[in-house]
């Protein structure tokens, strides 16, 4: 019997933040994070996927807002427009798109 994972908001937030931390610390590459999310998604029971998607997108939206706030503050504090780093938002959008694709391609 395959292992299933918790789809609580807290569990999903923990998963996302652990992956972000692993990427920041250099313990995982972007490709490894993507593969980790694919494996995690496969462990979620199909009936639980809509709520998991809702919570995942909520966590990603909050994380993206936090990154944008930090980026904006640093731009103001340093008066450097070059500080803007479009990859952070791009990475979160790619992750959201990947999860959406997994939702549509996985039989329920």
Coordinates of C-alpha atoms in Angstrom, one line a residue:
X1 CA 0.0 0.0 0.0
X2 CA 1.5 3.3 -1.0
X3 CA 2.4 5.9 1.6
X4 CA 0.2 8.9 1.8
X5 CA 1.1 12.3 3.1
X6 CA -0.7 14.9 5.1
X7 CA -2.4 17.7 3.2
X8 CA -2.9 20.1 6.1
X9 CA -1.9 23.7 5.5
X10 CA 0.9 23.4 8.1
X11 CA 2.3 20.2 6.5
X12 CA 2.3 21.7 3.0
X13 CA 3.9 25.0 4.3
X14 CA 6.5 22.9 6.1
X15 CA 7.3 21.0 2.9
X16 CA 7.6 24.1 0.8
X17 CA 9.8 25.9 3.3
X18 CA 12.1 22.9 3.7
X19 CA 12.5 22.8 -0.1
X20 CA 13.2 26.5 -0.3
X21 CA 15.7 26.2 2.5
X22 CA 17.4 23.2 0.8
X23 CA 17.6 25.3 -2.4
X24 CA 19.0 28.3 -0.6
X25 CA 21.6 26.3 1.3
X26 CA 22.7 24.6 -1.9
X27 CA 21.6 21.1 -0.7
X28 CA 19.3 20.7 -3.7
X29 CA 19.3 22.1 -7.2
X30 CA 16.1 23.5 -8.8
X31 CA 15.7 20.2 -10.7
X32 CA 16.0 18.2 -7.5
X33 CA 13.3 20.5 -5.9
X34 CA 11.0 19.9 -8.9
X35 CA 11.6 16.1 -8.7
X36 CA 10.9 16.2 -4.9
X37 CA 7.6 18.0 -5.6
X38 CA 6.6 15.5 -8.3
X39 CA 7.3 12.6 -5.9
X40 CA 5.4 14.4 -3.1
X41 CA 2.4 15.0 -5.4
X42 CA 2.3 11.3 -6.3
X43 CA 2.0 10.4 -2.6
X44 CA -1.1 12.6 -2.2
X45 CA -4.4 10.6 -2.5
X46 CA -6.3 11.8 -5.6
X47 CA -9.3 12.8 -3.5
X48 CA -7.1 15.0 -1.4
X49 CA -5.4 16.8 -4.3
X50 CA -7.8 19.7 -4.7
X51 CA -7.3 20.8 -1.1
X52 CA -3.5 20.1 -1.4
X53 CA -3.5 22.3 -4.5
X54 CA -5.4 25.1 -2.7
X55 CA -3.0 25.1 0.3
X56 CA 0.1 24.8 -1.9
X57 CA -1.0 27.8 -4.0
X58 CA -1.8 29.8 -0.9
X59 CA 1.7 29.0 0.6
X60 CA 3.3 29.9 -2.7
X61 CA 1.4 33.2 -3.0
X62 CA 2.4 34.2 0.6
X63 CA 6.0 33.2 -0.1
X64 CA 6.0 35.2 -3.3
X65 CA 4.6 38.2 -1.5
X66 CA 7.3 38.0 1.2
X67 CA 10.0 37.7 -1.4
X68 CA 8.6 40.7 -3.3
X69 CA 8.4 42.7 0.0
X70 CA 12.1 41.9 0.8
X71 CA 13.2 42.7 -2.7
X72 CA 11.3 46.0 -2.6
X73 CA 12.8 46.9 0.8
X74 CA 16.3 46.1 -0.4
X75 CA 15.8 48.2 -3.6
X76 CA 14.7 51.2 -1.4
X77 CA 17.4 50.7 1.1
X78 CA 20.2 50.4 -1.5
X79 CA 18.7 52.6 -4.2
X80 CA 19.7 49.9 -6.6
X81 CA 17.3 48.8 -9.3
X82 CA 19.7 46.0 -10.2
X83 CA 18.8 44.3 -7.0
X84 CA 15.6 43.0 -8.6
X85 CA 15.9 39.3 -9.2
X86 CA 13.1 38.0 -11.6
X87 CA 14.1 34.4 -11.0
X88 CA 12.4 34.2 -7.5
X89 CA 9.0 35.0 -8.9
X90 CA 9.7 32.8 -12.0
X91 CA 10.6 29.8 -9.9
X92 CA 7.4 30.1 -7.8
X93 CA 5.3 30.5 -11.0
X94 CA 7.0 27.4 -12.5
X95 CA 6.3 25.4 -9.4
X96 CA 2.7 26.4 -9.4
X97 CA 2.4 25.5 -13.1
X98 CA 4.1 22.2 -12.6
X99 CA 1.6 21.3 -9.8
X100 CA -1.3 22.3 -12.0
X101 CA 0.0 20.1 -14.8
X102 CA 0.3 17.2 -12.4
X103 CA -3.3 17.8 -11.4
X104 CA -4.6 17.6 -15.0
X105 CA -2.3 14.7 -16.1
X106 CA -3.0 12.4 -13.1
X107 CA -6.1 10.3 -13.2
X108 CA -8.4 10.9 -10.3

